[in-house]
Amino acid sequence: MPFRQVTGHRPLLELLARAVSRRSLPSTLIFAGPEGIGKRLTATALAQALNCESPVSFGAYDGKIGGQPSSHDSEVGGQPTSLGNDACGVCGPCTRIGRGVHADVLVLEPGDSGSIKIDQVRDAIDRAAYRPFEGRRRVVIVDVADALVGEAQNALLKTLEEPPPSSVFVLVTSRPDLLLPTVRSRGHRLRFGALSESDVAAVLTQDHGFSVADARAAAATSDGSVGRALEENTEEAIEARDTAARVLHTVAGTTNPQRRLEGGRALAGSGDREDVWRRLLALSSLLRDMSVLASHADEHLLANADLAPQLKSLLRAFDAGRAVRAFSAVDRALAAIDRNASPKIVADWLALQL
Ligand SMILES: [Zn+2]
């Protein structure tokens, strides 16, 4: 999948595309950021852009040309003059890299043991010492790089200190702090952020066959991670969003504490921590949309556009100020659950705050 088909992360993608076209890519990159947001996908896109037989200009196909030049603090590529190079996605090398069978693109990932063993690293290092076999640049992608056992990191470090010409190492990790400081300092770190909910929903419909309604429900409880949305049971996500919407209706219409606590009981359900967490994320997503609606912003910005009529009917009770206050109350509730507070107590507290 070329850069232009990767969802989100636009400034980072532009940075990489420019570095490819200027041949200024550092030999070691660390792609850091939450799970399931497209870091490894971007590493594969980078390998394709480096080895494509007929590169195209980044952004040439999707009409999104002209994004602001990146203000990212990275030095990859320097000042932008063009959008940089992207892979065609269809030539021999692009296809083989996409299928994971290109001779010069190696992927190291944890085996059944959950860790990346030193033998795997040695094998990759041996191969990286030779000139690329079929392409221009050898790319070694270490996925879940924090799973490298200590001695494997040390073995890798020696190579990163004196990188073989034509080789690029990409360490992909959601926990960069688990890498040895010496390894970290060798790599140029790119920080990937969580995706927006609409980006998550778009990936789910385009690449994973979700219906629009299912995708939006799953995105609302995904914390900006496609990986998390895919792990989620869609039915649970839909239940969470339905419950959250019902609770908002319950609390919107009444100041009576007893009635409000009914909302709390619905949020708490059986008191299962994961369930409550999902409902709170869904609630947070709905409240964010209410602020959007209250400020008369573009409805395209709504993460739950399919529920727009319902949310609008709540606006009489929830003006922008109340939506924002409720949103921060949900945030505090999430933090409390995270600190292991009782889900039922948190749900009751929240129902009185909304
Ligand atoms: Zn190509």
Coordinates of C-alpha atoms and ligand atoms in Angstrom, one line a residue:
M1 CA 0.0 0.0 0.0
P2 CA 1.7 3.2 -1.1
F3 CA 1.9 6.4 1.1
R4 CA -1.2 7.9 -0.6
Q5 CA -3.4 5.0 0.5
V6 CA -2.3 5.2 4.1
T7 CA -5.0 6.9 6.2
G8 CA -4.0 9.8 8.4
H9 CA -0.4 10.8 9.4
R10 CA -0.2 13.2 6.5
P11 CA 2.8 15.3 7.7
L12 CA 4.9 12.3 8.5
L13 CA 4.1 10.7 5.1
E14 CA 5.0 13.9 3.3
L15 CA 8.3 14.0 5.3
L16 CA 9.1 10.4 4.3
A17 CA 8.1 10.9 0.6
R18 CA 10.4 14.0 0.4
A19 CA 13.2 12.2 2.1
V20 CA 12.9 9.4 -0.5
S21 CA 13.0 11.7 -3.4
R22 CA 16.0 13.6 -2.0
R23 CA 17.8 10.5 -1.0
S24 CA 18.1 12.0 2.5
L25 CA 16.5 9.2 4.5
P26 CA 18.4 8.4 7.7
S27 CA 19.6 4.8 7.9
T28 CA 17.7 4.1 11.1
L29 CA 14.1 5.2 11.7
I30 CA 12.0 4.6 14.8
F31 CA 8.3 4.7 14.1
A32 CA 6.8 5.3 17.5
G33 CA 3.1 5.6 18.4
P34 CA 0.0 3.7 19.7
E35 CA -0.9 0.2 18.4
G36 CA -3.0 -0.3 15.4
I37 CA -2.7 3.1 13.7
G38 CA -0.7 2.2 10.6
K39 CA 3.0 2.4 11.6
R40 CA 3.9 -0.9 10.0
L41 CA 1.8 -0.1 6.9
T42 CA 3.8 3.1 6.6
A43 CA 7.1 1.2 6.9
T44 CA 6.0 -1.1 4.0
A45 CA 4.9 1.9 2.0
L46 CA 8.4 3.4 2.6
A47 CA 10.0 0.2 1.4
Q48 CA 7.9 0.3 -1.7
A49 CA 8.7 4.0 -2.4
L50 CA 12.4 3.2 -2.1
N51 CA 12.3 0.3 -4.5
C52 CA 9.5 1.1 -6.9
E53 CA 10.4 0.9 -10.6
S54 CA 8.1 3.8 -11.6
P55 CA 7.6 6.1 -8.7
V56 CA 4.9 8.7 -8.8
S57 CA 4.5 12.1 -7.1
F58 CA 3.1 11.8 -3.6
G59 CA -0.5 13.0 -3.6
A60 CA -0.9 12.9 -7.4
Y61 CA -3.9 10.6 -7.3
D62 CA -6.0 11.6 -4.4
G63 CA -6.6 15.3 -4.9
K64 CA -5.2 16.1 -1.4
I65 CA -2.2 17.9 -2.8
G66 CA -1.2 21.1 -1.1
G67 CA -1.3 20.2 2.6
Q68 CA 0.7 22.6 4.7
P69 CA 4.4 21.9 4.6
S70 CA 5.2 19.9 7.7
S71 CA 6.1 21.8 10.8
H72 CA 7.2 18.5 12.4
D73 CA 10.4 18.9 14.4
S74 CA 12.1 16.3 12.4
E75 CA 15.0 17.0 10.1
V76 CA 14.2 14.3 7.6
G77 CA 14.1 16.0 4.2
G78 CA 14.6 19.6 5.4
Q79 CA 12.6 22.3 3.8
P80 CA 10.0 21.1 1.4
T81 CA 10.1 21.9 -2.3
S82 CA 8.0 19.1 -3.6
L83 CA 5.6 16.5 -2.3
G84 CA 8.2 13.8 -2.8
N85 CA 8.1 10.3 -4.3
D86 CA 5.5 7.6 -3.7
A87 CA 5.4 4.1 -5.0
C88 CA 3.3 3.1 -8.0
G89 CA 1.9 0.2 -6.1
V90 CA 1.6 -2.1 -9.1
C91 CA 5.1 -2.8 -10.5
G92 CA 6.9 -6.0 -9.7
P93 CA 8.9 -4.7 -6.7
C94 CA 5.8 -2.9 -5.2
T95 CA 3.7 -6.1 -5.6
R96 CA 6.3 -8.3 -4.1
I97 CA 6.9 -6.0 -1.2
G98 CA 3.1 -5.8 -0.6
R99 CA 3.0 -9.6 -0.5
G100 CA 6.0 -9.8 1.8
V101 CA 8.1 -11.8 -0.7
H102 CA 10.6 -9.2 -1.9
A103 CA 14.2 -10.4 -1.4
D104 CA 15.5 -7.1 -0.1
V105 CA 12.7 -6.2 2.3
L106 CA 13.0 -8.2 5.6
V107 CA 10.4 -8.1 8.3
L108 CA 11.4 -9.2 11.8
E109 CA 8.6 -9.8 14.2
P110 CA 8.0 -11.7 17.4
G111 CA 7.4 -15.4 17.1
D112 CA 5.2 -17.6 19.3
S113 CA 7.4 -16.8 22.3
G114 CA 6.4 -13.1 22.0
S115 CA 10.0 -12.0 21.6
I116 CA 12.4 -11.4 18.7
K117 CA 15.3 -13.7 19.2
I118 CA 18.9 -13.0 18.5
D119 CA 19.1 -15.6 15.7
Q120 CA 16.4 -13.7 13.8
V121 CA 18.5 -10.5 14.2
R122 CA 21.8 -12.2 13.2
D123 CA 20.2 -13.6 10.1
A124 CA 18.8 -10.1 9.1
I125 CA 22.2 -8.5 9.8
D126 CA 24.0 -11.1 7.7
R127 CA 21.8 -10.4 4.8
A128 CA 21.9 -6.7 5.2
A129 CA 25.7 -6.8 4.8
Y130 CA 25.3 -7.6 1.1
R131 CA 24.2 -5.3 -1.6
P132 CA 20.5 -5.4 -2.4
F133 CA 19.7 -8.4 -4.4
E134 CA 16.9 -7.2 -6.7
G135 CA 16.1 -3.6 -5.6
R136 CA 17.9 -0.3 -4.8
R137 CA 17.5 -0.2 -1.0
R138 CA 17.4 -3.0 1.5
V139 CA 14.8 -2.3 4.1
V140 CA 14.7 -4.2 7.4
I141 CA 11.5 -3.6 9.3
V142 CA 11.5 -4.7 12.9
D143 CA 7.9 -4.8 13.9
V144 CA 7.2 -4.6 17.7
A145 CA 10.9 -3.6 18.1
D146 CA 10.4 -3.5 21.9
A147 CA 10.1 -7.3 21.7
L148 CA 13.8 -7.6 20.8
V149 CA 15.4 -9.5 23.6
G150 CA 18.3 -7.6 25.2
E151 CA 21.1 -9.4 23.4
A152 CA 19.3 -9.0 20.2
Q153 CA 19.2 -5.3 20.7
N154 CA 22.9 -5.3 21.3
A155 CA 23.6 -7.3 18.2
L156 CA 21.4 -4.9 16.2
L157 CA 23.1 -1.9 17.8
K158 CA 26.4 -2.8 16.3
T159 CA 24.8 -2.8 12.8
L160 CA 23.0 0.5 13.5
E161 CA 26.3 2.1 14.5
E162 CA 27.9 1.2 11.2
P163 CA 24.9 0.8 8.9
P164 CA 25.7 -1.2 5.7
P165 CA 25.3 1.1 2.7
S166 CA 22.0 0.9 0.9
S167 CA 20.2 -0.5 4.0
V168 CA 17.5 1.2 6.0
F169 CA 16.3 -0.1 9.3
V170 CA 12.8 0.8 10.5
L171 CA 12.0 0.0 14.1
V172 CA 8.3 0.0 14.7
T173 CA 7.1 0.2 18.3
S174 CA 4.3 1.4 20.6
R175 CA 6.7 1.4 23.5
P176 CA 9.9 3.1 22.4
D177 CA 11.0 3.5 26.0
L178 CA 11.6 -0.2 26.2
L179 CA 14.4 0.1 23.6
L180 CA 17.9 0.4 24.9
P181 CA 18.9 4.1 25.2
T182 CA 21.8 3.3 22.9
V183 CA 19.5 1.9 20.2
R184 CA 17.0 4.8 20.6
S185 CA 19.8 7.3 20.2
R186 CA 20.8 5.7 16.9
G187 CA 17.4 6.1 15.3
H188 CA 15.6 9.1 14.0
R189 CA 12.2 9.0 15.8
L190 CA 9.0 9.8 14.0
R191 CA 6.0 10.1 16.4
F192 CA 2.8 8.7 15.0
G193 CA -0.4 10.0 16.7
A194 CA -3.8 8.3 17.2
L195 CA -6.1 8.5 14.2
S196 CA -9.3 10.6 14.2
E197 CA -12.5 8.6 14.6
S198 CA -13.5 9.4 11.1
D199 CA -10.2 8.1 9.8
V200 CA -10.7 4.9 11.8
A201 CA -14.2 4.6 10.4
A202 CA -12.9 5.2 6.8
V203 CA -10.3 2.4 7.1
L204 CA -12.9 0.0 8.5
T205 CA -15.3 0.6 5.6
Q206 CA -12.7 0.8 2.9
D207 CA -10.3 -2.0 3.9
H208 CA -12.3 -4.2 6.2
G209 CA -15.8 -4.5 4.8
F210 CA -17.6 -2.8 7.7
S211 CA -21.0 -1.2 7.1
V212 CA -21.0 2.6 7.7
A213 CA -23.0 2.2 10.9
D214 CA -20.8 -0.6 12.3
A215 CA -17.6 1.3 11.4
R216 CA -18.8 4.4 13.2
A217 CA -19.8 2.4 16.3
A218 CA -16.5 0.6 16.3
A219 CA -14.5 3.8 15.7
A220 CA -16.3 5.5 18.6
T221 CA -14.8 3.0 21.0
S222 CA -11.4 2.6 19.3
D223 CA -9.4 5.3 21.0
G224 CA -8.1 6.3 17.5
S225 CA -6.7 2.8 16.7
V226 CA -7.8 0.7 13.8
G227 CA -6.2 -2.3 15.5
R228 CA -8.3 -1.8 18.6
A229 CA -11.4 -1.3 16.5
L230 CA -10.7 -4.6 14.8
E231 CA -10.1 -6.4 18.0
E232 CA -13.3 -5.1 19.4
N233 CA -16.4 -7.1 19.0
T234 CA -18.6 -5.0 16.8
E235 CA -21.7 -6.0 18.7
E236 CA -20.1 -4.8 21.9
A237 CA -19.2 -1.6 20.2
I238 CA -22.7 -1.1 19.0
E239 CA -24.1 -1.9 22.4
A240 CA -21.7 0.6 24.0
R241 CA -22.7 3.4 21.7
D242 CA -26.5 2.6 22.1
T243 CA -26.2 2.6 25.8
A244 CA -24.2 5.8 25.8
A245 CA -26.8 7.5 23.7
R246 CA -29.6 6.2 25.9
V247 CA -27.8 7.5 29.0
L248 CA -27.5 11.0 27.5
H249 CA -31.2 11.0 26.8
T250 CA -31.9 9.9 30.4
V251 CA -29.8 12.6 32.0
A252 CA -30.6 15.3 29.5
G253 CA -34.2 15.5 30.6
T254 CA -34.0 15.5 34.3
T255 CA -32.2 16.9 37.3
N256 CA -33.8 14.3 39.6
P257 CA -30.8 12.4 41.1
Q258 CA -32.8 9.2 41.3
R259 CA -33.6 9.3 37.6
R260 CA -30.0 10.2 36.8
L261 CA -28.8 7.2 38.7
E262 CA -30.8 5.1 36.4
G263 CA -28.4 6.3 33.7
G264 CA -25.5 5.4 36.0
R265 CA -26.9 1.9 36.3
A266 CA -27.2 1.6 32.5
L267 CA -23.6 2.7 32.1
A268 CA -22.3 0.3 34.8
G269 CA -24.3 -2.7 33.4
S270 CA -23.0 -5.8 35.2
G271 CA -20.0 -3.8 36.3
D272 CA -17.5 -5.3 33.9
R273 CA -14.6 -3.0 33.6
E274 CA -14.1 -3.4 29.8
D275 CA -17.8 -2.9 29.1
V276 CA -17.8 0.3 31.2
W277 CA -14.6 1.5 29.5
R278 CA -16.2 1.0 26.1
R279 CA -19.4 2.8 27.1
L280 CA -17.4 5.8 28.4
L281 CA -15.3 6.0 25.2
A282 CA -18.6 6.0 23.3
L283 CA -20.0 8.6 25.6
S284 CA -17.0 10.8 25.1
S285 CA -17.3 10.4 21.3
L286 CA -21.0 11.4 21.4
L287 CA -20.3 14.5 23.6
R288 CA -17.5 15.6 21.2
D289 CA -20.1 15.5 18.4
M290 CA -22.6 17.5 20.5
S291 CA -20.0 20.2 20.9
V292 CA -19.5 20.2 17.1
L293 CA -23.2 20.5 16.6
A294 CA -23.6 23.2 19.2
S295 CA -21.0 25.3 17.5
H296 CA -22.7 24.8 14.2
A297 CA -19.5 23.4 12.7
D298 CA -19.5 21.3 9.5
E299 CA -21.4 18.1 10.1
H300 CA -18.8 16.2 8.2
L301 CA -16.7 16.6 11.3
L302 CA -19.1 14.3 13.2
A303 CA -17.7 10.9 14.2
N304 CA -21.3 9.7 14.7
A305 CA -23.0 11.3 11.7
D306 CA -25.5 8.5 11.5
L307 CA -26.8 9.6 15.0
A308 CA -26.9 13.3 14.1
P309 CA -30.8 13.7 14.4
Q310 CA -30.7 12.1 17.9
L311 CA -27.8 14.2 19.0
K312 CA -29.5 17.4 17.7
S313 CA -32.6 16.6 19.7
L314 CA -30.4 16.6 22.8
L315 CA -29.0 20.0 22.1
R316 CA -31.9 21.8 23.8
A317 CA -30.7 20.3 27.1
F318 CA -27.0 20.2 26.3
D319 CA -25.7 23.6 25.3
A320 CA -22.0 23.8 24.3
G321 CA -20.9 24.6 27.8
R322 CA -22.7 21.6 29.3
A323 CA -21.3 19.3 26.6
V324 CA -17.8 20.4 27.3
R325 CA -18.2 20.0 31.1
A326 CA -19.7 16.5 30.5
F327 CA -16.9 15.6 28.2
S328 CA -14.3 16.5 30.8
A329 CA -16.3 14.5 33.5
V330 CA -16.1 11.5 31.2
D331 CA -12.4 12.0 30.9
R332 CA -12.1 12.0 34.7
A333 CA -14.2 8.9 34.9
L334 CA -12.0 7.1 32.4
A335 CA -8.9 8.1 34.4
A336 CA -10.6 6.7 37.6
I337 CA -11.4 3.4 35.9
D338 CA -7.8 3.3 34.7
R339 CA -6.7 3.7 38.4
N340 CA -8.9 0.7 39.2
A341 CA -11.8 2.5 40.8
S342 CA -15.1 0.6 41.1
P343 CA -16.8 0.8 37.7
K344 CA -20.2 1.1 39.4
I345 CA -19.2 3.9 41.7
V346 CA -17.6 5.8 38.8
A347 CA -20.7 5.3 36.6
D348 CA -23.0 6.7 39.4
W349 CA -20.7 9.6 40.0
L350 CA -20.6 10.4 36.3
A351 CA -24.4 10.1 35.9
L352 CA -24.8 12.9 38.4
Q353 CA -22.1 15.1 36.7
L354 CA -23.4 14.9 33.1
Ligands
ZN1 ZN 6.1 0.4 -8.1

